[in-house]
mmCIF file of C-alpha atoms in Angstrom:
data_model
loop_
_atom_site.group_PDB
_atom_site.id
_atom_site.type_symbol
_atom_site.label_atom_id
_atom_site.label_comp_id
_atom_site.label_asym_id
_atom_site.label_seq_id
_atom_site.Cartn_x
_atom_site.Cartn_y
_atom_site.Cartn_z
ATOM 1 C CA MET A 1 26.784 59.560 -20.572
ATOM 2 C CA GLY A 2 26.769 57.681 -23.908
ATOM 3 C CA SER A 3 27.647 58.730 -27.422
ATOM 4 C CA SER A 4 24.092 59.923 -28.015
ATOM 5 C CA GLY A 5 24.861 63.110 -26.080
ATOM 6 C CA ARG A 6 21.736 62.856 -23.917
ATOM 7 C CA VAL A 7 22.283 64.153 -20.419
ATOM 8 C CA THR A 8 20.181 65.445 -17.572
ATOM 9 C CA ILE A 9 20.135 69.241 -17.486
ATOM 10 C CA GLY A 10 17.828 70.695 -14.858
ATOM 11 C CA LYS A 11 15.090 68.089 -15.456
ATOM 12 C CA PRO A 12 15.146 64.635 -17.020
ATOM 13 C CA LEU A 13 14.922 65.050 -20.772
ATOM 14 C CA ASP A 14 12.091 63.788 -22.945
ATOM 15 C CA GLN A 15 12.857 61.275 -25.652
ATOM 16 C CA GLY A 16 12.916 61.884 -29.392
ATOM 17 C CA ILE A 17 15.006 64.107 -31.638
ATOM 18 C CA GLY A 18 12.663 67.074 -31.407
ATOM 19 C CA GLY A 19 12.722 70.471 -29.752
ATOM 20 C CA THR A 20 14.169 71.151 -26.330
ATOM 21 C CA GLY A 21 12.380 69.358 -23.506
ATOM 22 C CA VAL A 22 9.194 68.719 -25.489
ATOM 23 C CA ALA A 23 7.771 65.210 -25.749
ATOM 24 C CA PRO A 24 7.106 64.111 -29.354
ATOM 25 C CA SER A 25 3.541 63.420 -30.425
ATOM 26 C CA PRO A 26 2.476 59.922 -31.587
ATOM 27 C CA LYS A 27 2.750 61.143 -35.182
ATOM 28 C CA GLU A 28 6.300 62.336 -34.541
ATOM 29 C CA ARG A 29 7.288 59.077 -32.862
ATOM 30 C CA GLU A 30 6.077 57.198 -35.920
ATOM 31 C CA GLY A 31 7.891 59.657 -38.198
ATOM 32 C CA ASP A 32 11.141 59.221 -36.282
ATOM 33 C CA LYS A 33 11.330 55.471 -36.858
ATOM 34 C CA GLY A 34 14.162 54.635 -39.203
ATOM 35 C CA ILE A 35 15.271 58.234 -39.624
ATOM 36 C CA GLY A 36 18.909 58.333 -40.602
ATOM 37 C CA GLY A 37 21.253 59.466 -43.307
ATOM 38 C CA THR A 38 22.352 63.083 -43.596
ATOM 39 C CA GLY A 39 22.031 65.604 -40.774
ATOM 40 C CA VAL A 40 21.900 69.234 -41.885
ATOM 41 C CA ILE A 41 22.280 72.295 -39.629
ATOM 42 C CA GLY A 42 22.236 75.732 -41.241
ATOM 43 C CA SER A 43 20.174 78.757 -42.242
ATOM 44 C CA ILE A 44 17.370 78.632 -44.803
ATOM 45 C CA GLN A 45 18.770 80.258 -47.947
ATOM 46 C CA ARG A 46 15.678 80.065 -50.154
ATOM 47 C CA PHE A 47 12.526 78.109 -50.829
ATOM 48 C CA GLY A 48 11.080 75.794 -53.484
ATOM 49 C CA SER A 49 11.569 72.950 -51.015
ATOM 50 C CA ILE A 50 14.169 74.378 -48.598
ATOM 51 C CA PHE A 51 17.768 75.155 -49.482
ATOM 52 C CA VAL A 52 20.179 74.815 -46.559
ATOM 53 C CA ASN A 53 23.990 74.754 -46.912
ATOM 54 C CA ASP A 54 23.532 74.735 -50.712
ATOM 55 C CA LEU A 55 21.543 71.499 -50.415
ATOM 56 C CA ARG A 56 17.992 71.266 -51.696
ATOM 57 C CA ILE A 57 15.824 69.289 -49.291
ATOM 58 C CA ALA A 58 12.270 68.354 -50.277
ATOM 59 C CA TYR A 59 9.515 67.736 -47.759
ATOM 60 C CA PRO A 60 5.904 66.507 -47.900
ATOM 61 C CA GLN A 61 2.800 68.604 -47.369
ATOM 62 C CA ASP A 62 2.374 67.180 -43.863
ATOM 63 C CA VAL A 63 5.989 67.733 -42.796
ATOM 64 C CA ILE A 64 6.437 68.030 -39.021
ATOM 65 C CA VAL A 65 7.718 71.504 -38.082
ATOM 66 C CA ARG A 66 8.791 72.705 -34.638
ATOM 67 C CA ILE A 67 10.028 76.200 -33.868
ATOM 68 C CA ASP A 68 11.944 76.355 -30.596
ATOM 69 C CA GLY A 69 10.164 73.211 -29.475
ATOM 70 C CA LYS A 70 6.630 74.350 -30.307
ATOM 71 C CA GLU A 71 4.455 72.849 -33.027
ATOM 72 C CA ALA A 72 4.323 74.946 -36.192
ATOM 73 C CA ALA A 73 3.599 74.588 -39.913
ATOM 74 C CA ALA A 74 5.632 74.796 -43.105
ATOM 75 C CA ASP A 75 4.083 78.216 -43.756
ATOM 76 C CA ASP A 76 5.853 79.468 -40.609
ATOM 77 C CA LEU A 77 9.312 78.823 -42.078
ATOM 78 C CA LYS A 78 11.255 81.954 -43.033
ATOM 79 C CA LEU A 79 14.487 82.878 -44.738
ATOM 80 C CA GLY A 80 17.312 83.116 -42.224
ATOM 81 C CA GLN A 81 15.897 80.652 -39.706
ATOM 82 C CA VAL A 82 18.526 78.137 -38.603
ATOM 83 C CA VAL A 83 17.108 74.661 -39.046
ATOM 84 C CA ARG A 84 18.100 71.154 -38.127
ATOM 85 C CA VAL A 85 16.901 68.291 -40.319
ATOM 86 C CA VAL A 86 17.726 64.653 -40.831
ATOM 87 C CA ALA A 87 17.426 63.991 -44.566
ATOM 88 C CA GLU A 88 17.141 60.661 -46.326
ATOM 89 C CA GLN A 89 18.426 59.885 -49.787
ATOM 90 C CA ARG A 90 15.507 59.204 -52.110
ATOM 91 C CA GLY A 91 16.530 58.556 -55.685
ATOM 92 C CA LYS A 92 18.977 61.307 -56.573
ATOM 93 C CA GLY A 93 17.642 63.750 -54.009
ATOM 94 C CA LEU A 94 17.307 64.485 -50.315
ATOM 95 C CA THR A 95 14.003 64.550 -48.476
ATOM 96 C CA THR A 96 12.942 65.026 -44.863
ATOM 97 C CA ARG A 97 9.789 64.422 -42.848
ATOM 98 C CA ARG A 98 10.707 66.845 -40.080
ATOM 99 C CA ILE A 99 12.175 70.352 -39.735
ATOM 100 C CA ASP A 100 13.312 71.799 -36.396
ATOM 101 C CA VAL A 101 14.034 75.523 -36.064
ATOM 102 C CA THR A 102 16.321 76.538 -33.187
ATOM 103 C CA SER A 103 16.895 80.180 -32.243
ATOM 104 C CA GLU A 104 20.324 80.988 -30.834
ATOM 105 C CA VAL A 105 18.723 83.135 -28.142
ATOM 106 C CA VAL A 106 15.167 84.072 -27.115
ATOM 107 C CA GLY A 107 14.553 86.758 -24.507
ATOM 108 C CA ARG A 108 14.270 90.465 -23.801
ATOM 109 C CA ILE A 109 16.711 92.999 -25.191
ATOM 110 C CA ASP A 110 18.639 94.550 -22.317
ATOM 111 C CA GLY A 111 21.033 96.787 -24.239
ATOM 112 C CA VAL A 112 21.206 98.429 -27.682
ATOM 113 C CA SER A 113 24.096 100.004 -29.604
ATOM 114 C CA LEU A 114 24.849 100.725 -33.271
ATOM 115 C CA GLY A 115 24.181 97.517 -35.209
ATOM 116 C CA ARG A 116 24.106 95.411 -32.036
ATOM 117 C CA PHE A 117 21.992 94.531 -29.037
ATOM 118 C CA THR A 118 22.279 92.133 -26.105
ATOM 119 C CA VAL A 119 19.820 89.456 -24.983
ATOM 120 C CA LEU A 120 20.473 87.216 -21.967
ATOM 121 C CA GLY A 121 24.119 88.222 -21.988
ATOM 122 C CA GLN A 122 24.510 87.356 -25.684
ATOM 123 C CA THR A 123 25.856 89.996 -28.062
ATOM 124 C CA VAL A 124 23.877 90.013 -31.320
ATOM 125 C CA SER A 125 25.135 91.711 -34.486
ATOM 126 C CA PHE A 126 22.322 92.566 -36.904
ATOM 127 C CA SER A 127 24.205 95.059 -39.077
ATOM 128 C CA GLY A 128 24.352 92.582 -41.981
ATOM 129 C CA LEU A 129 20.573 92.342 -42.320
ATOM 130 C CA SER A 130 18.861 94.244 -45.116
ATOM 131 C CA TRP A 131 16.517 95.895 -42.584
ATOM 132 C CA ALA A 132 19.305 96.729 -40.128
ATOM 133 C CA GLY A 133 17.763 100.152 -39.539
ATOM 134 C CA MET A 134 14.841 98.635 -37.611
ATOM 135 C CA LYS A 135 14.518 100.272 -34.220
ATOM 136 C CA TRP A 136 15.047 97.579 -31.613
ATOM 137 C CA ARG A 137 14.346 98.790 -28.093
ATOM 138 C CA ILE A 138 15.287 97.669 -24.617
ATOM 139 C CA GLY A 139 12.493 95.431 -23.373
ATOM 140 C CA ASP A 140 11.554 93.995 -26.788
ATOM 141 C CA HIS A 141 11.111 90.229 -26.528
ATOM 142 C CA VAL A 142 12.828 88.708 -29.559
ATOM 143 C CA ALA A 143 13.950 85.429 -31.094
ATOM 144 C CA VAL A 144 17.322 85.578 -32.843
ATOM 145 C CA SER A 145 18.335 83.151 -35.573
ATOM 146 C CA GLY A 146 21.970 83.227 -36.589
ATOM 147 C CA LEU A 147 25.437 81.756 -36.338
ATOM 148 C CA ARG A 148 27.757 82.230 -33.394
ATOM 149 C CA ARG A 149 31.344 83.296 -34.027
ATOM 150 C CA PRO A 150 34.202 81.852 -31.954
ATOM 151 C CA ASP A 151 34.336 85.160 -30.033
ATOM 152 C CA GLY A 152 30.754 84.521 -28.888
ATOM 153 C CA VAL A 153 29.020 87.172 -31.006
ATOM 154 C CA ILE A 154 25.851 85.940 -32.737
ATOM 155 C CA VAL A 155 25.705 87.111 -36.366
ATOM 156 C CA ALA A 156 21.952 87.369 -36.897
ATOM 157 C CA SER A 157 20.274 86.092 -40.052
ATOM 158 C CA LEU A 158 16.763 86.808 -38.729
ATOM 159 C CA VAL A 159 15.397 88.725 -35.731
ATOM 160 C CA GLU A 160 11.700 88.491 -34.883
ATOM 161 C CA LYS A 161 9.559 89.854 -32.087
ATOM 162 C CA ARG A 162 8.241 86.902 -30.095
ATOM 163 C CA PRO A 163 5.179 87.111 -27.801
ATOM 164 C CA GLY A 164 5.361 85.750 -24.280
ATOM 165 C CA ASP A 165 8.283 85.604 -21.880
ATOM 166 C CA ALA A 166 10.055 82.348 -22.783
ATOM 167 C CA MET A 167 13.839 82.370 -22.391
ATOM 168 C CA LYS A 168 16.134 80.095 -24.363
ATOM 169 C CA VAL A 169 19.791 80.077 -25.326
ATOM 170 C CA ALA A 170 21.996 77.820 -27.434
ATOM 171 C CA GLY A 171 25.775 77.698 -27.526
ATOM 172 C CA PRO A 172 28.920 76.205 -26.005
ATOM 173 C CA ILE A 173 29.290 76.071 -22.218
ATOM 174 C CA VAL A 174 32.502 77.676 -20.959
ATOM 175 C CA GLU A 175 34.021 77.526 -17.468
ATOM 176 C CA THR A 176 35.402 80.813 -16.148
ATOM 177 C CA SER A 177 38.356 81.303 -13.813
ATOM 178 C CA ASP A 178 36.071 81.352 -10.756
ATOM 179 C CA GLY A 179 34.436 78.056 -11.736
ATOM 180 C CA SER A 180 31.203 79.568 -13.069
ATOM 181 C CA LEU A 181 29.580 78.033 -16.138
ATOM 182 C CA MET A 182 28.632 80.485 -18.884
ATOM 183 C CA ILE A 183 27.225 80.769 -22.390
ATOM 184 C CA GLY A 184 28.470 84.083 -23.710
ATOM 185 C CA GLY A 185 27.905 86.568 -20.894
ATOM 186 C CA LEU A 186 25.142 84.497 -19.271
ATOM 187 C CA LYS A 187 25.869 82.724 -15.985
ATOM 188 C CA LEU A 188 24.202 79.301 -15.699
ATOM 189 C CA ALA A 189 22.849 77.330 -12.748
ATOM 190 C CA ARG A 190 21.738 73.689 -12.492
ATOM 191 C CA VAL A 191 23.937 72.440 -15.341
ATOM 192 C CA ASP A 192 26.033 69.266 -15.398
ATOM 193 C CA ARG A 193 29.744 70.144 -15.459
ATOM 194 C CA THR A 194 30.430 67.303 -17.905
ATOM 195 C CA LEU A 195 28.931 69.619 -20.535
ATOM 196 C CA ILE A 196 31.797 72.123 -20.371
ATOM 197 C CA GLY A 197 32.987 72.799 -23.912
ATOM 198 C CA ARG A 198 29.918 71.286 -25.560
ATOM 199 C CA ARG A 199 27.066 72.926 -27.459
ATOM 200 C CA VAL A 200 23.703 72.753 -25.706
ATOM 201 C CA VAL A 201 20.188 74.128 -26.168
ATOM 202 C CA LEU A 202 18.764 75.372 -22.854
ATOM 203 C CA GLU A 203 15.466 76.702 -21.534
ATOM 204 C CA GLY A 204 14.963 78.381 -18.169
ATOM 205 C CA GLN A 205 14.408 81.645 -16.318
ATOM 206 C CA LEU A 206 16.632 84.521 -15.269
ATOM 207 C CA VAL A 207 16.783 84.787 -11.467
ATOM 208 C CA LYS A 208 19.013 87.532 -10.024
ATOM 209 C CA ASN A 209 21.083 87.646 -13.227
ATOM 210 C CA VAL A 210 21.636 83.871 -13.218
ATOM 211 C CA PHE A 211 19.952 81.614 -15.786
ATOM 212 C CA GLU A 212 18.368 78.739 -13.893
ATOM 213 C CA VAL A 213 18.070 75.906 -16.395
ATOM 214 C CA SER A 214 14.851 73.900 -16.386
ATOM 215 C CA GLU A 215 15.241 71.869 -19.574
ATOM 216 C CA GLY A 216 17.934 71.257 -22.136
ATOM 217 C CA VAL A 217 19.797 68.896 -24.405
ATOM 218 C CA THR A 218 23.023 68.759 -26.384
ATOM 219 C CA GLU A 219 22.729 69.672 -30.055
ATOM 220 C CA ARG A 220 24.357 66.404 -31.026
ATOM 221 C CA ALA A 221 21.608 64.428 -29.268
ATOM 222 C CA LEU A 222 18.921 66.310 -31.173
ATOM 223 C CA LEU A 223 20.157 64.798 -34.440
ATOM 224 C CA GLY A 224 19.470 61.285 -33.199
ATOM 225 C CA PRO A 225 21.685 58.197 -33.274
ATOM 226 C CA ASN A 226 21.284 57.200 -36.925
ATOM 227 C CA VAL A 227 22.939 60.143 -38.682
ATOM 228 C CA LYS A 228 25.928 58.979 -40.730
ATOM 229 C CA LYS A 229 26.928 62.273 -42.309
ATOM 230 C CA LEU A 230 26.524 65.889 -41.222
ATOM 231 C CA SER A 231 26.507 69.186 -43.104
ATOM 232 C CA VAL A 232 26.819 72.187 -40.807
ATOM 233 C CA GLU A 233 27.054 75.923 -41.459
ATOM 234 C CA ALA A 234 29.291 77.659 -38.945
ATOM 235 C CA TYR A 235 31.982 80.234 -38.328
ATOM 236 C CA VAL A 236 35.254 78.341 -38.150
ATOM 237 C CA GLU A 237 38.816 79.208 -37.170
ATOM 238 C CA ARG A 238 42.136 77.461 -36.698
ATOM 239 C CA SER A 239 42.901 76.073 -33.269
ATOM 240 C CA ASP A 240 45.771 74.131 -31.746
ATOM 241 C CA GLY A 241 43.904 70.894 -32.278
ATOM 242 C CA GLY A 242 42.728 71.643 -35.815
ATOM 243 C CA LEU A 243 39.376 73.405 -36.242
ATOM 244 C CA ARG A 244 37.124 75.267 -33.854
ATOM 245 C CA LEU A 245 33.490 76.004 -34.677
ATOM 246 C CA GLY A 246 31.850 79.066 -33.150
ATOM 247 C CA SER A 247 28.658 77.081 -32.614
ATOM 248 C CA GLY A 248 30.442 74.826 -30.143
ATOM 249 C CA LEU A 249 29.947 71.596 -32.081
ATOM 250 C CA GLU A 250 33.073 69.500 -31.647
ATOM 251 C CA VAL A 251 34.798 68.181 -34.776
ATOM 252 C CA VAL A 252 38.101 66.422 -35.413
ATOM 253 C CA GLY A 253 40.440 66.485 -38.385
ATOM 254 C CA GLY A 254 40.109 68.729 -41.397
ATOM 255 C CA ARG A 255 42.668 70.660 -43.424
ATOM 256 C CA THR A 256 43.236 74.255 -42.371
ATOM 257 C CA ALA A 257 45.330 75.378 -45.345
ATOM 258 C CA GLY A 258 42.511 77.466 -46.837
ATOM 259 C CA LEU A 259 41.634 79.229 -43.589
ATOM 260 C CA PRO A 260 43.084 82.593 -42.536
ATOM 261 C CA ALA A 261 45.869 82.550 -39.972
ATOM 262 C CA HIS A 262 43.784 84.709 -37.642
ATOM 263 C CA GLY A 263 40.075 85.249 -37.179
ATOM 264 C CA SER A 264 37.107 83.188 -38.305
ATOM 265 C CA VAL A 265 35.286 82.668 -41.591
ATOM 266 C CA ARG A 266 31.815 81.428 -42.429
ATOM 267 C CA ALA A 267 31.864 77.987 -44.010
ATOM 268 C CA PHE A 268 30.009 74.786 -44.768
ATOM 269 C CA ILE A 269 31.626 71.789 -43.082
ATOM 270 C CA THR A 270 30.870 68.208 -44.089
ATOM 271 C CA THR A 271 31.651 65.501 -41.563
ATOM 272 C CA GLY A 272 31.311 61.794 -41.236
ATOM 273 C CA VAL A 273 29.976 60.359 -37.986
ATOM 274 C CA GLY A 274 32.112 57.716 -36.306
ATOM 275 C CA SER A 275 30.873 54.738 -34.326
ATOM 276 C CA GLY A 276 31.328 56.710 -31.101
ATOM 277 C CA GLY A 277 29.482 59.752 -32.450
ATOM 278 C CA GLN A 278 32.697 61.652 -33.254
ATOM 279 C CA LEU A 279 32.331 64.193 -36.084
ATOM 280 C CA GLN A 280 35.229 63.684 -38.519
ATOM 281 C CA VAL A 281 35.719 66.574 -40.968
ATOM 282 C CA GLU A 282 35.672 65.475 -44.614
ATOM 283 C CA SER A 283 35.504 68.814 -46.424
ATOM 284 C CA ILE A 284 35.244 72.551 -45.825
ATOM 285 C CA HIS A 285 34.262 75.258 -48.266
ATOM 286 C CA LEU A 286 33.771 78.930 -47.622
ATOM 287 C CA ASP A 287 30.341 80.535 -47.652
ATOM 288 C CA ARG A 288 30.718 83.582 -49.893
ATOM 289 C CA ARG A 289 27.484 85.111 -48.594
ATOM 290 C CA GLU A 290 28.142 87.578 -45.818
ATOM 291 C CA GLY A 291 25.277 88.818 -43.667
ATOM 292 C CA GLY A 292 21.826 87.326 -44.107
ATOM 293 C CA PRO A 293 20.557 84.544 -46.316
ATOM 294 C CA ALA A 294 20.793 84.577 -50.087
ATOM 295 C CA ASN A 295 17.982 86.341 -51.886
ATOM 296 C CA GLY A 296 17.720 83.975 -54.828
ATOM 297 C CA GLY A 297 14.753 81.721 -55.432
ATOM 298 C CA GLY A 298 11.445 81.910 -53.641
ATOM 299 C CA SER A 299 10.968 84.032 -50.556
ATOM 300 C CA ALA A 300 8.310 81.973 -48.821
ATOM 301 C CA PRO A 301 7.336 78.329 -48.446
ATOM 302 C CA GLY A 302 5.215 76.902 -51.230
ATOM 303 C CA GLU A 303 6.852 78.798 -54.088
ATOM 304 C CA ARG A 304 7.466 75.818 -56.304
ATOM 305 C CA ASN A 305 10.119 77.251 -58.544
ATOM 306 C CA ASP A 306 12.039 74.087 -59.360
ATOM 307 C CA LYS A 307 11.271 70.548 -60.391
ATOM 308 C CA GLY A 308 11.214 68.996 -56.959
ATOM 309 C CA GLY A 309 8.497 71.263 -55.622
ATOM 310 C CA MET A 310 7.392 70.510 -52.088
ATOM 311 C CA ASN A 311 6.374 66.905 -52.684
ATOM 312 C CA GLN A 312 9.196 65.466 -54.780
ATOM 313 C CA PRO A 313 12.815 64.832 -53.831
ATOM 314 C CA GLY A 314 15.154 67.681 -54.631
ATOM 315 C CA SER A 315 18.733 67.500 -55.796
ATOM 316 C CA GLY A 316 21.448 66.735 -53.280
ATOM 317 C CA GLY A 317 23.188 69.989 -54.056
ATOM 318 C CA PHE A 318 24.244 72.165 -56.964
ATOM 319 C CA GLY A 319 26.203 69.839 -59.200
ATOM 320 C CA ASN A 320 26.709 66.299 -57.956
ATOM 321 C CA PRO A 321 23.295 64.857 -56.982
ATOM 322 C CA GLN A 322 24.714 63.402 -53.785
ATOM 323 C CA GLY A 323 26.068 66.760 -52.699
ATOM 324 C CA PHE A 324 29.040 65.208 -50.885
ATOM 325 C CA ASP A 325 32.574 63.885 -51.402
ATOM 326 C CA THR A 326 33.301 65.834 -54.578
ATOM 327 C CA PRO A 327 35.865 68.567 -55.282
ATOM 328 C CA GLY A 328 34.657 71.937 -54.152
ATOM 329 C CA GLY A 329 32.665 70.748 -51.164
ATOM 330 C CA LEU A 330 28.905 70.294 -51.116
ATOM 331 C CA GLY A 331 27.399 70.000 -54.560
ATOM 332 C CA GLY A 332 30.675 69.221 -56.311
ATOM 333 C CA VAL A 333 31.120 72.756 -57.637
ATOM 334 C CA PRO A 334 34.193 74.935 -57.029
ATOM 335 C CA ASP A 335 33.579 76.922 -53.862
ATOM 336 C CA GLY A 336 30.200 75.223 -53.618
ATOM 337 C CA LEU A 337 28.362 78.211 -55.064
ATOM 338 C CA GLY A 338 26.571 76.783 -58.087
ATOM 339 C CA THR A 339 26.928 75.767 -61.678
ATOM 340 C CA PRO A 340 28.576 77.951 -64.306
ATOM 341 C CA GLY A 341 26.210 80.376 -65.996
ATOM 342 C CA LEU A 342 26.579 82.689 -68.949
ATOM 343 C CA GLY A 343 24.085 85.386 -67.933
ATOM 344 C CA THR A 344 20.783 85.976 -69.709
ATOM 345 C CA PRO A 345 20.541 87.425 -73.200
ATOM 346 C CA GLY A 346 20.388 91.181 -73.223
ATOM 347 C CA LEU A 347 21.668 94.272 -74.896
ATOM 348 C CA GLY A 348 24.832 94.884 -73.003
ATOM 349 C CA GLY A 349 23.842 92.641 -70.112
ATOM 350 C CA PRO A 350 26.435 90.615 -68.306
ATOM 351 C CA GLY A 351 27.827 87.922 -70.573
ATOM 352 C CA LEU A 352 30.181 85.007 -70.086
ATOM 353 C CA GLY A 353 29.881 85.247 -66.295
ATOM 354 C CA GLY A 354 31.732 82.704 -64.187
ATOM 355 C CA THR A 355 30.293 80.416 -61.523
ATOM 356 C CA GLY A 356 26.704 81.653 -61.177
ATOM 357 C CA GLY A 357 25.519 80.389 -57.812
ATOM 358 C CA PHE A 358 23.134 82.533 -55.816
ATOM 359 C CA ASP A 359 22.095 85.890 -57.226
ATOM 360 C CA ALA A 360 23.862 85.183 -60.499
ATOM 361 C CA PRO A 361 25.509 86.480 -62.627
ATOM 362 C CA GLY A 362 28.582 86.272 -60.536
ATOM 363 C CA GLY A 363 26.805 85.914 -57.211
ATOM 364 C CA LEU A 364 28.377 87.540 -54.192
ATOM 365 C CA GLY A 365 32.151 87.498 -54.370
ATOM 366 C CA VAL A 366 32.189 85.534 -57.648
ATOM 367 C CA PRO A 367 33.617 86.731 -60.971
ATOM 368 C CA GLY A 368 31.136 88.545 -63.139
ATOM 369 C CA SER A 369 31.462 89.369 -66.812
ATOM 370 C CA VAL A 370 33.001 92.140 -68.805
ATOM 371 C CA PRO A 371 30.385 94.871 -69.301
ATOM 372 C CA GLY A 372 28.749 94.894 -72.701
ATOM 373 C CA LEU A 373 28.519 97.913 -74.924
ATOM 374 C CA GLY A 374 24.758 98.166 -75.329
ATOM 375 C CA ALA A 375 21.895 99.324 -73.167
ATOM 376 C CA PRO A 376 21.661 97.808 -69.713
ATOM 377 C CA GLY A 377 20.776 94.134 -69.961
ATOM 378 C CA LEU A 378 18.482 92.000 -67.901
ATOM 379 C CA PRO A 379 19.806 90.374 -64.739
ATOM 380 C CA GLY A 380 21.069 86.819 -65.074
ATOM 381 C CA ARG A 381 19.297 83.876 -63.532
ATOM 382 C CA ILE A 382 20.790 81.021 -61.590
ATOM 383 C CA GLY A 383 22.749 78.738 -63.904
ATOM 384 C CA VAL A 384 20.827 79.765 -67.059
ATOM 385 C CA PRO A 385 22.918 80.093 -70.238
ATOM 386 C CA GLY A 386 22.803 83.561 -71.610
ATOM 387 C CA GLY A 387 23.980 85.430 -74.633
ATOM 388 C CA LEU A 388 26.935 87.578 -75.546
ATOM 389 C CA PRO A 389 27.073 91.332 -74.888
ATOM 390 C CA GLY A 390 25.373 93.606 -77.364
ATOM 391 C CA LEU A 391 26.981 96.582 -79.048
ATOM 392 C CA GLY A 392 26.921 100.304 -78.347
ATOM 393 C CA GLY A 393 25.989 102.335 -75.271
ATOM 394 C CA PHE A 394 27.120 101.612 -71.783
ATOM 395 C CA GLY A 395 27.324 98.041 -70.538
ATOM 396 C CA GLY A 396 25.913 96.567 -67.378
ATOM 397 C CA PRO A 397 28.172 96.128 -64.390
ATOM 398 C CA GLY A 398 30.290 93.002 -63.938
ATOM 399 C CA GLY A 399 30.234 90.825 -60.853
ATOM 400 C CA VAL A 400 32.332 91.247 -57.779
ATOM 401 C CA PRO A 401 35.815 89.730 -58.390
ATOM 402 C CA LYS A 402 36.484 86.422 -56.698
ATOM 403 C CA ARG A 403 39.364 86.376 -54.251
#
């Protein structure tokens, strides 16, 4: 097995960087030529191009889109989907010709409890979603987008009903004390034991409570051989060897001083890619958004609410155009949450707010302003200078204090 991460799982794998076990079309083969640069794995935060890991990535009208290996269109992209792209630097921005969506698990719900359900032996927490009260039932066939914690729980950012009976699962393969290979609570068959400890994307069928794998690939292989830098959103915790990502992607190095002594936190990790494919951590910054994706910006593809639109390169991040190798992580802004904003003018609206970021003023977990003394003001916009508080009356609320 080489550094590309391609292995035989169940069946021989098809070539290309696309979805699991699906041969690329001639158009895709042509589009893959020369792809390289920055790999990005994370949830869609907002639209106007796509924003992933605080990076704005533009794409053309004819962008290639695959959802769990099946051909789709840009209009099928949704907030909360976890995507994998390889972006090229074009001018001061990032652009991609292809977007792959990978669900963490696809299958039928076999158990439901308060704020959680199980699918193919995977525990899914959906309590952080704004529509958490939706009535999921045993037997519903669903696709779950989200991030896996080191304890194996998938924190959902999007749950959708999915027609058909396809079964897929992504995650790290673990060997149990009896020698069985598992992902979460799902026992696997027909899997190469050299994959123990690695993150894979598998497709198959459940036979007598065992998942018989028909097709699959390692996540690292899906990025292709030309990626030189990687931005990944993941739950991360300290481990004896440094860092451990809940997703199962293996990384080396990285400072752990800012991480809690126990438990995991959601973060954006930037890595370099060594000559042998090793992912070397360059920076980590915490994702202040808990639960689902940010609500700022557009809510659907095609809402062209910034200069890059869907056809022009977007900025590399909030702050530094490159989006890498600057203090504060991606985008060169402290905590990676956006540029300072002052709130919008208003009578008693938030004024002098710190670090705007998503859902400014203040964002989630970011300092807001001192309430004004006038009537309630208008909500701030992302990074837009605003005015000072008015006089009289009751002021608007400040932001949530930063810790």
